[in-house]
XYZ file of C-alpha atoms in Angstrom:
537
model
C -36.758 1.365 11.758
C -38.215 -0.097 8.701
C -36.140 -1.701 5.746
C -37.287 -0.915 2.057
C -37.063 -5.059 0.766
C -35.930 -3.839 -2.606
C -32.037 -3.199 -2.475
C -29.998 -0.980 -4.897
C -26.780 -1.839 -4.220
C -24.833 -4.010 -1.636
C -21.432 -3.314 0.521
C -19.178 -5.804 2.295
C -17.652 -3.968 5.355
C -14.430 -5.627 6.747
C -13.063 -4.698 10.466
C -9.611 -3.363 11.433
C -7.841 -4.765 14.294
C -9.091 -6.610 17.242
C -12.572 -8.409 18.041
C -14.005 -4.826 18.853
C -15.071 -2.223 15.881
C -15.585 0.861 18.401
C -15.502 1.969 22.016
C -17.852 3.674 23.392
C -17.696 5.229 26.986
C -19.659 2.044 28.617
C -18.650 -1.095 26.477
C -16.844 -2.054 23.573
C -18.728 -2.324 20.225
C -18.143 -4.976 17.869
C -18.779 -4.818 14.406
C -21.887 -6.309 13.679
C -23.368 -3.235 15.806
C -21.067 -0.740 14.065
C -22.554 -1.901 10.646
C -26.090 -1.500 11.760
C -25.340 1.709 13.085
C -24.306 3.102 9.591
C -26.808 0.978 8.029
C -29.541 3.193 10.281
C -26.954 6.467 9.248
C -27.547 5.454 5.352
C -31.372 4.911 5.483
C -32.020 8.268 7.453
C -29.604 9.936 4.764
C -31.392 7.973 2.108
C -35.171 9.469 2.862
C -33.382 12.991 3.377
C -31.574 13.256 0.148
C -32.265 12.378 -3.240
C -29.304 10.432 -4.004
C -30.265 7.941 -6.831
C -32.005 11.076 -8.915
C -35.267 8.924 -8.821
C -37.120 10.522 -6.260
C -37.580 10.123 -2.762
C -40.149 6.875 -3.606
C -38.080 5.400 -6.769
C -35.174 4.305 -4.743
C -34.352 1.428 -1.809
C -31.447 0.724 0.151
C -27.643 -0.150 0.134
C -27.220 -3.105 2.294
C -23.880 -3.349 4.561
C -22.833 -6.551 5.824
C -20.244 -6.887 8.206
C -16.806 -9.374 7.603
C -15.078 -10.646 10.379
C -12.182 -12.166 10.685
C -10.418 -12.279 13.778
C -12.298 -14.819 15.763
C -11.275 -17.168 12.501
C -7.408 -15.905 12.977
C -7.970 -16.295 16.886
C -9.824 -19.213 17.412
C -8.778 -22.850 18.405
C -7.915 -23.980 14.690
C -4.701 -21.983 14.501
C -3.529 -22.248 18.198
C -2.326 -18.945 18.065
C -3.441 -17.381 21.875
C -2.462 -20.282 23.304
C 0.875 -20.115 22.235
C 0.752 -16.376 22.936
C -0.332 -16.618 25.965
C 2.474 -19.131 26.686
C 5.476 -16.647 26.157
C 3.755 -13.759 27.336
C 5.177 -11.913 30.676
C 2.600 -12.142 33.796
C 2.594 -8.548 34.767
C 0.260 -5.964 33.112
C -1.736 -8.765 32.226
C -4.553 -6.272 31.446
C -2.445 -4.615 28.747
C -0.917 -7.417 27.772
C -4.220 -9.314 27.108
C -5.330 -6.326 25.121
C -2.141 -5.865 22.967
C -2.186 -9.502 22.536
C -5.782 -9.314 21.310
C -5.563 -5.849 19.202
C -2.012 -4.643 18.157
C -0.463 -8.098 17.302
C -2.870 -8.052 14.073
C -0.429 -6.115 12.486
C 1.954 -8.106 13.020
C 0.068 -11.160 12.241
C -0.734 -9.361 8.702
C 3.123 -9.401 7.863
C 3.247 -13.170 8.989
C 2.927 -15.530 5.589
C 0.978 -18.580 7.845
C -1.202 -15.935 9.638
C -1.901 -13.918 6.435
C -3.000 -16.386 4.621
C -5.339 -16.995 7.166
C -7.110 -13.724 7.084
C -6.947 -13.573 3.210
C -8.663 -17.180 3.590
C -11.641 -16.052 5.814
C -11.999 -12.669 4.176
C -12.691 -13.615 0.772
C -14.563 -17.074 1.596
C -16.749 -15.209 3.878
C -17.293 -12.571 1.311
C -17.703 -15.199 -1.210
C -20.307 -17.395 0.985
C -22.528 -14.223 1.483
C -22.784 -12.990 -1.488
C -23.926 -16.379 -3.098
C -26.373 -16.293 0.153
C -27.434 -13.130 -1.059
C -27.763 -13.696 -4.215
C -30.305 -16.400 -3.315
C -32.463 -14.431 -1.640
C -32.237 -11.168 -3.689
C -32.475 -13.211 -7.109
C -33.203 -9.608 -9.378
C -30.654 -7.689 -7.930
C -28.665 -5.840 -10.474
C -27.177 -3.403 -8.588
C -23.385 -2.950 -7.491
C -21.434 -4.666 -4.980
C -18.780 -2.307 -2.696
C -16.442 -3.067 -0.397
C -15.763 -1.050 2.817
C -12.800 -1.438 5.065
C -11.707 0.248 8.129
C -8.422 0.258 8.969
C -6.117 -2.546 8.872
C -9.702 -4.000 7.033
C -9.013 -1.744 3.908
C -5.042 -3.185 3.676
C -6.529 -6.795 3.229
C -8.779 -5.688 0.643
C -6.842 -3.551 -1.232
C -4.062 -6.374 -1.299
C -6.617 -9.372 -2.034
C -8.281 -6.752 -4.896
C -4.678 -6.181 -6.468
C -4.198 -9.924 -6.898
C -7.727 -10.497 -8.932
C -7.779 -12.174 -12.286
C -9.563 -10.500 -15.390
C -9.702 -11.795 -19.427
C -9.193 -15.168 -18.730
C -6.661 -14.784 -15.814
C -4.374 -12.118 -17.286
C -3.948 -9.828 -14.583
C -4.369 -6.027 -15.568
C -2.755 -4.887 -12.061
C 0.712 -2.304 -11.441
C 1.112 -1.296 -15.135
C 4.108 1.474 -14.198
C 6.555 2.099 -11.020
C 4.850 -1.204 -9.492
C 4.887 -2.545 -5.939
C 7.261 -5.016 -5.344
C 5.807 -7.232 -8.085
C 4.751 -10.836 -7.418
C 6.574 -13.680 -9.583
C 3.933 -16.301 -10.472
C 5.416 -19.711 -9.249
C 5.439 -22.860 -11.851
C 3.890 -26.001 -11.125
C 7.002 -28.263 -11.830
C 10.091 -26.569 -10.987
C 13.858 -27.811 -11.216
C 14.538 -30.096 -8.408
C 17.889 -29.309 -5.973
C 20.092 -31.456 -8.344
C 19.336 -30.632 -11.601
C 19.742 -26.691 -10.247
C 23.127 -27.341 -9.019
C 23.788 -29.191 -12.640
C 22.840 -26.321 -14.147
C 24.954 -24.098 -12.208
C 27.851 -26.348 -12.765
C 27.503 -26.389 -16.869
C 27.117 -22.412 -16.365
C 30.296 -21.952 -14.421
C 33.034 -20.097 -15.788
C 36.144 -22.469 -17.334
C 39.370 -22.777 -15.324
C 42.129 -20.399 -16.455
C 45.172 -22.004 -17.910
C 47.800 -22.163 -15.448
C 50.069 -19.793 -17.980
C 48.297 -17.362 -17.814
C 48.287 -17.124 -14.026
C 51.783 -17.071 -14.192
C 51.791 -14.448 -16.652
C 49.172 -12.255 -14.516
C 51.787 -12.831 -11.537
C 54.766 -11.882 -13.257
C 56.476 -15.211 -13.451
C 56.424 -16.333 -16.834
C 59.596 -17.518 -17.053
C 58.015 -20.740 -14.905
C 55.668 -21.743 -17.522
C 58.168 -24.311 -19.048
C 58.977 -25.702 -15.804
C 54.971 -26.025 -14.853
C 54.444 -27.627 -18.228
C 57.344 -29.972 -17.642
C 55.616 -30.788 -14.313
C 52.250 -31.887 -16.167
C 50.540 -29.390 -13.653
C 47.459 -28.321 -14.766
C 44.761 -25.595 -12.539
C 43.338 -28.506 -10.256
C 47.176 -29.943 -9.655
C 48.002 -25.830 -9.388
C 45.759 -24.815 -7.200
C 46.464 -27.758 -4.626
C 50.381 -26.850 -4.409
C 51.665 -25.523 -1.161
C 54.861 -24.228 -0.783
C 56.636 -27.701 -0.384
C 55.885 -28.788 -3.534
C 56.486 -25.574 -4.864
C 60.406 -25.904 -3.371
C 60.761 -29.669 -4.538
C 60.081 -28.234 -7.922
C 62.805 -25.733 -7.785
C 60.234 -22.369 -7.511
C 61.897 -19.315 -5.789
C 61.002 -18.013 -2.845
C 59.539 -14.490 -4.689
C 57.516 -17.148 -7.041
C 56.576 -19.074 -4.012
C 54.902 -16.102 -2.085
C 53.076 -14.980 -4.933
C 51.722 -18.155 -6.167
C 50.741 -19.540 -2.813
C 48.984 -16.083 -1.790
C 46.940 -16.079 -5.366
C 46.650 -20.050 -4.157
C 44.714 -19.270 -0.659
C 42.934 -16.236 -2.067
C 41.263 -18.364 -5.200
C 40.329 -20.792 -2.173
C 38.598 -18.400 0.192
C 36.462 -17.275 -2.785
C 35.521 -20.549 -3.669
C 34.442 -21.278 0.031
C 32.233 -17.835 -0.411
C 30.555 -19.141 -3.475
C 30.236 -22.595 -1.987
C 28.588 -21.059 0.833
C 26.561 -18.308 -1.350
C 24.782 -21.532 -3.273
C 24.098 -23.526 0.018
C 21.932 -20.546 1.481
C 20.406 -20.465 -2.054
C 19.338 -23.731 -1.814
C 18.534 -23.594 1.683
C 16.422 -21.200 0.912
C 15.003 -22.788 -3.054
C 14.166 -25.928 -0.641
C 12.372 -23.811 2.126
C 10.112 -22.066 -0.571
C 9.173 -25.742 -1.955
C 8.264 -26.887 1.764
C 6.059 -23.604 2.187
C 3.930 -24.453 -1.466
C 3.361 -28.002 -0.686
C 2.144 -26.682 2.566
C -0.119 -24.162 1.061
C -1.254 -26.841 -1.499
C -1.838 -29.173 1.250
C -4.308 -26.828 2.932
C -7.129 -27.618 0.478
C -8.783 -25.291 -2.219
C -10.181 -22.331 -1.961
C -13.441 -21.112 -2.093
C -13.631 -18.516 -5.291
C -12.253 -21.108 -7.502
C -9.101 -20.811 -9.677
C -6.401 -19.521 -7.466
C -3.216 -18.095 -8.022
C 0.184 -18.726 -6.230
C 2.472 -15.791 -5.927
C 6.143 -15.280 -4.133
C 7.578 -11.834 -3.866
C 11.078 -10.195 -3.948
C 13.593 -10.898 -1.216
C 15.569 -8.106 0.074
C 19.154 -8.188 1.009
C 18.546 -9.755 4.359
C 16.787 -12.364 2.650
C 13.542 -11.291 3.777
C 10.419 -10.067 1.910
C 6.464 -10.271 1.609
C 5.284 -13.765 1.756
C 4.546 -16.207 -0.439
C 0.339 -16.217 0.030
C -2.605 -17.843 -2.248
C -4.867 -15.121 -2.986
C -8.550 -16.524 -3.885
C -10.380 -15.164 -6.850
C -14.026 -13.148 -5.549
C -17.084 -14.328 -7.433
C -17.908 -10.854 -8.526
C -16.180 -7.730 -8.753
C -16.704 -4.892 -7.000
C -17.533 -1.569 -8.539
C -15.375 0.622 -5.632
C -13.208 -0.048 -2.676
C -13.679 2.472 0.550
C -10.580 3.111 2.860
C -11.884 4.631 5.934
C -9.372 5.460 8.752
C -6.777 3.511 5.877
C -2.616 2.760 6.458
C -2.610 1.290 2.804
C -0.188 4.126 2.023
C 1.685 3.305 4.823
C 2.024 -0.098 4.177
C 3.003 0.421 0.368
C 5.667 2.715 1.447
C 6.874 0.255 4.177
C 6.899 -2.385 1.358
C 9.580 -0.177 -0.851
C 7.078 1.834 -2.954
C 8.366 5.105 -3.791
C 5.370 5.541 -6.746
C 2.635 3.708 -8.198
C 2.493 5.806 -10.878
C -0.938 7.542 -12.412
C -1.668 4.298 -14.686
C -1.728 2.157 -11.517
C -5.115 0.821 -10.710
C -6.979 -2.743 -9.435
C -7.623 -5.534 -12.452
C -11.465 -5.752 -11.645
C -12.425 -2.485 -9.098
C -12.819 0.997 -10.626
C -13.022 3.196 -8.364
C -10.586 3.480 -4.565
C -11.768 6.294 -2.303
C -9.351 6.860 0.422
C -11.467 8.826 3.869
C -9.773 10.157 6.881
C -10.974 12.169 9.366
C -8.138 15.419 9.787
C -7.016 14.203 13.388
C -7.001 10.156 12.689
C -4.018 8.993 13.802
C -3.851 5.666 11.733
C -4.520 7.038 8.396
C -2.299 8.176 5.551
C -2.875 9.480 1.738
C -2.713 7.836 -1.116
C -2.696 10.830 -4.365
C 1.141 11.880 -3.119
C 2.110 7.996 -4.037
C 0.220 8.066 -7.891
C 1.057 11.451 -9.023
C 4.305 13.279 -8.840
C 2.071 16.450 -8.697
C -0.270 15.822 -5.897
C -2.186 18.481 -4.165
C -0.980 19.706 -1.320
C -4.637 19.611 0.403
C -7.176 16.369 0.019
C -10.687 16.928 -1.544
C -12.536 18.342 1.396
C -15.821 15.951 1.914
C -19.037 17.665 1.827
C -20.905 18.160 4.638
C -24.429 16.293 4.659
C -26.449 19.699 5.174
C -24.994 20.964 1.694
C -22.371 23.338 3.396
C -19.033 23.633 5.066
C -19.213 23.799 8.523
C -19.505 27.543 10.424
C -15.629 27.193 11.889
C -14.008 26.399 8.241
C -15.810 29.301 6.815
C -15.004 31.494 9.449
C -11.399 30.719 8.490
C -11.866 30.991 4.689
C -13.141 33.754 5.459
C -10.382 35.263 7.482
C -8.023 33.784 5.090
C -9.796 35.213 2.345
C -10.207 39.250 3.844
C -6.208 38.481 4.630
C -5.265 37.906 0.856
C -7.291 41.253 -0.122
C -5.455 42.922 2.762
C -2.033 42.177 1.202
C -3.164 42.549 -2.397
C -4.458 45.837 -1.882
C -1.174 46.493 0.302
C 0.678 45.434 -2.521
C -1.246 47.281 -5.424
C -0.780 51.021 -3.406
C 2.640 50.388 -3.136
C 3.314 49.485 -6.796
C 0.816 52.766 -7.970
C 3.205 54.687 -5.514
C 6.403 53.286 -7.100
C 4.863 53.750 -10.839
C 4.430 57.410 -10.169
C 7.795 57.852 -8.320
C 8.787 56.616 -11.524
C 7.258 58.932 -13.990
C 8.667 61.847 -11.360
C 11.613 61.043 -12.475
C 11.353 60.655 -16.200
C 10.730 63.993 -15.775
C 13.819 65.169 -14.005
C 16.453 62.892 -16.981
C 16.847 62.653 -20.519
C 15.491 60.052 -22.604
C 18.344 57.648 -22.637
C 18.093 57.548 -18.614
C 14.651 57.434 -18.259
C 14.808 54.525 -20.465
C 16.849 52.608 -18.371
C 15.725 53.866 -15.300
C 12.396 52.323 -16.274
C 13.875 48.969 -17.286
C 15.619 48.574 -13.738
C 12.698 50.072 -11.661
C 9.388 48.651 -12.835
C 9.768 45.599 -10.891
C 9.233 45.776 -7.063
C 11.185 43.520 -5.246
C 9.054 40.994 -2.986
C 5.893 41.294 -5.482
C 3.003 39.440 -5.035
C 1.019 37.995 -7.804
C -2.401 39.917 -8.238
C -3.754 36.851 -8.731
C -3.859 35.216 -5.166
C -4.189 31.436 -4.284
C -5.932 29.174 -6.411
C -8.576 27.458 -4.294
C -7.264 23.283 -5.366
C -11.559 22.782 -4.116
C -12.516 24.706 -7.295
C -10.412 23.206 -9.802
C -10.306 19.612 -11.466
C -7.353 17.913 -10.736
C -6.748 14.192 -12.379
C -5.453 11.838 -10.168
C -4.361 8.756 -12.700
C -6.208 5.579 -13.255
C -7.410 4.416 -10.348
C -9.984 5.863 -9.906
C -10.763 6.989 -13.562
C -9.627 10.111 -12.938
C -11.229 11.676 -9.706
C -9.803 12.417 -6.867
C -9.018 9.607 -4.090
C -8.052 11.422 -0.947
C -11.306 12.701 0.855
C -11.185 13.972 4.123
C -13.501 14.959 7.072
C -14.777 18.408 8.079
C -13.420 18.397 11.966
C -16.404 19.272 14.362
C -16.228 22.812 16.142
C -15.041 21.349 19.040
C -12.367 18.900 18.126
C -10.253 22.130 17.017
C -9.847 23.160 20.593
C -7.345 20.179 20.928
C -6.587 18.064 18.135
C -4.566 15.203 20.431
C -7.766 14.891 23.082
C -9.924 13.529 19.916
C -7.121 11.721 17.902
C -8.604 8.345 19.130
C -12.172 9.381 18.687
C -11.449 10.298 15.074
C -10.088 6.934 14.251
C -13.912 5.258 15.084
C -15.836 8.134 13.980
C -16.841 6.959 10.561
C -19.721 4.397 11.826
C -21.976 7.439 12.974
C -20.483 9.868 10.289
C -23.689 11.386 8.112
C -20.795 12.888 5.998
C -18.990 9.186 5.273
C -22.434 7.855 4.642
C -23.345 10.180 2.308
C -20.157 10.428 0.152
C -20.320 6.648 0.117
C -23.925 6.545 -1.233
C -23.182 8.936 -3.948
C -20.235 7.489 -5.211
C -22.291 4.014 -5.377
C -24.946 5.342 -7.309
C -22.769 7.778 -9.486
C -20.928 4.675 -10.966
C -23.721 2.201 -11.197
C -25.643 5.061 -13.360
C -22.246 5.234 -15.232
C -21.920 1.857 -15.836
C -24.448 -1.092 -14.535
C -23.406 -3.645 -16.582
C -20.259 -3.549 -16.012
C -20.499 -3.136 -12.042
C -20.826 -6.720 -10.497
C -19.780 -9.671 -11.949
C -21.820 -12.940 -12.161
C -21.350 -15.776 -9.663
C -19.703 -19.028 -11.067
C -19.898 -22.217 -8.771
C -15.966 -23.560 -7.783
């Protein structure tokens, strides 16, 4: 199929997990094919529709290129398979090889040394092929997407969040943030001067009188004093010493069990700031490390550590590079990134959240895709129940889900005409017997009886398709969870196509199309401010 040369607007796609994009009945499909299979999707849909509003000959192409990044996280440089492949049992190798190959990804995503691997290759290959194309597409002006399936739309979603805008003031989590990132200084307190500092902020030593006082003994004081025993002498007595100096025995046991239990709390403390530094000194290893690894490739980066939880673990400490441009919107197809936020302690993002230099996040599931989760529920308390149900690419909802809204539909007027014969029957039941009691009855008899109990509003459901509902900042408003019209035939058993559903988006007209609109919607909107220029590191 022929390519128009001149290209509107340009989309990075990035994989999920594994070397292999799709499965298909006879081979595995990686994503280079995948790409050029919704590339061909795109330019049929392109000819078909009018989607730029300048005719069918005043508009190209959107050009997808694909991202990949596990042969970088896989290959001989990190060592990783080998050592794998080392601890890994020798039955099932089949399945083994395969979860070791696919699953472990995900775990390799939580993993601060493997992380910052993929964040490496994803935005340096991102950042090499755009400059590429920017060489050999000199006039574009269009806008540059991003596209990730998966796993792919956590990385970019995370590596968006941590961009840099007005002079590297980040514009990122503005209320009910995830677990923010703490920038790290270039010259921090060494070990010493830390435990100095804790020292000088110590609390004083109480006088010894006034432990004797709390203990009931203050008749001792004089003797203490007499003594020259101050709270280091005091708190070194045992109960010897506390004889020779003529202490009772009631004195004794209370001043040698407030003795012991001072000391077991100091041994806490003592132990409390060793982990801390343990821990201060790790941290300082793991940046030198980083810093050691040599620049990266968008330039100016930042270093960020996040929160610890009780068990002293947390998100990792991970360079995210800086993108030479910035991309107008970010796709989620088949996306966990609600998932993940929630496994990362998010409760809300709260409707001003949004990404420093993206406008626009669609999130696009398919109704039966296992891997995929919302994202509306986590910005707005509010949320509707149902997400924005994605046009199909003929201009209509498929025959099955109009056949229901349909039914659905004839079922409301059922009960609402139910409803309205029973309430004219109860009205004139009513006025029968205004007629039968005096005035001061009827009046009350009407104020008790013109309700019927179980009443349904007249008004029936409100269809949430019909009606505007904002969903915060991020994506200026409009709504971010979009999902899939189910074929006919995937309703006869939702499980049979669950993993079908999670690859479906590379030959999906309706994913294409959605995706082409939004594209040109915002670069009409706003060209200018769509794609940032390239700036040499």
């Amino acid at each position: 199929m022929g390519e128009d040369k001149n290209i509107d607007h340009l989309v990075f796609v990035v994989h999920g997990i594994g070397p292999f994009a799709d499965i298909r009945l006879d081979s595995f499909r990686s994503l280079i094919d995948c790409v050029d299979d919704f590339r061909e999707v795109s330019l049929l849909l392109l000819r078909s529709h009018d989607v730029s509003g300048r005719g069918a000959g005043g508009q190209g192409r959107v050009e997808f290129l694909p991202v990949q990044w596990h042969s970088a996280l896989h290959g001989d440089d990190t060592g990783v398979d080998k050592q794998v492949k080392s601890i890994s049992l020798p039955s099932i190798s089949k399945l083994r090889d395969f979860t070791n190959s696919t699953l472990i990804d995900i775990l390799f995503y939580t993993s601060p040394l493997y992380l910052q691997t993929i964040i490496d290759q994803v935005s340096s290959e991102m950042n090499r092929m755009y400059a590429l194309f920017k060489e050999r597409n000199p006039s574009f002006t269009g806008s540059v997407g991003v596209m990730g399936h998966s796993l792919g739309s956590c990385i970019l979603f995370d590596l968006l969040y941590h961009q840099k805008v007005d002079g590297g003031v980040s514009m990122g989590v503005v209320k009910d943030p995830v677990p923010q990132s703490l920038p790290v200084t270039e010259s921090t307190d060494s070990l010493e001067k830390q435990e100095e500092k804790e020292k000088e902020e110590g609390e004083d030593a109480p006088a010894v009188s006034d432990i004797l006082n709390q203990l009931g003994l203050p008749q001792l004081i004089e003797k203490f004093e007499s003594e020259m025993i101050d709270f280091n002498t005091f708190i070194m007595c045992n109960n010897e010493d506390l004889k020779e100096i003529g202490v009772p025995l009631g004195g004794r046991k209370k001043i040698t069990s407030y003795i012991d239990e001072w000391n077991k709390k100091k041994e806490q403390e003592q132990e409390r700031k060793v982990k801390e530094a343990e821990e201060r000194l790790r941290e300082e290893e793991l940046k030198k490390s980083l810093a050691a690894d040599g620049a990266c490739v968008g330039g100016v980066t930042e270093s960020v550590t996040y929160v610890k939880g009780t068990a002293g673990t947390g998100q990792p400490l991970v360079n995210y590079p800086l993108l030479n441009f910035n991309p107008s919107s970010l796709f989620a197809v088949g996306s966990p990134i609600g998932l993940f936020l929630t496994l990362r302690g998010v409760e809300s993002l709260g409707p001003e959240y949004q990404l420093p230099t993206c406008s626009s996040v669609y999130n696009i599931f398919h109704p039966y895709d296992p891997v995929a989760y919302r994202l509306e529920p986590l910005l707005v308390s509010q949320a509707p129940l149902k997400a924005a149900l994605l046009p199909h690419h003929k201009g209509r909802k498929r025959f099955h889900l109009e056949l229901y809204e349909n039914i659905e539909k004839v079922g409301q007027s059922v009960k609402y005409h139910l409803v309205e014969g029973i309430r004219n029957m109860w009205h004139q039941l009513n006025e029968l017997a205004r007629a039968h009691t005096n005035n001061a009855a009827m009046t009350t008899n009407s104020d008790e009886t013109e309700s019927i109990p179980g009443d349904v509003s007249s008004q029936g459901s409100v269809d949430e398709e019909s009606v505007h509902i904002p969903i915060g900042c991020i994506s200026g408003g409009d709504r971010v969870d979009h999902v899939l019209q189910e074929k006919p035939i995937e309703t006869i058993n939702e499980y049979m196509f669950a993993l079908s559903s999670h690859l479906c988006y590379w030959r999906s007209e309706d994913t294409a199309l959605f995706i082409l609109k939004q594209l040109y919607k915002n670069n009409n909107n706003n060209a200018a401010a769509a794609v940032g220029e390239f700036t040499k590191s």
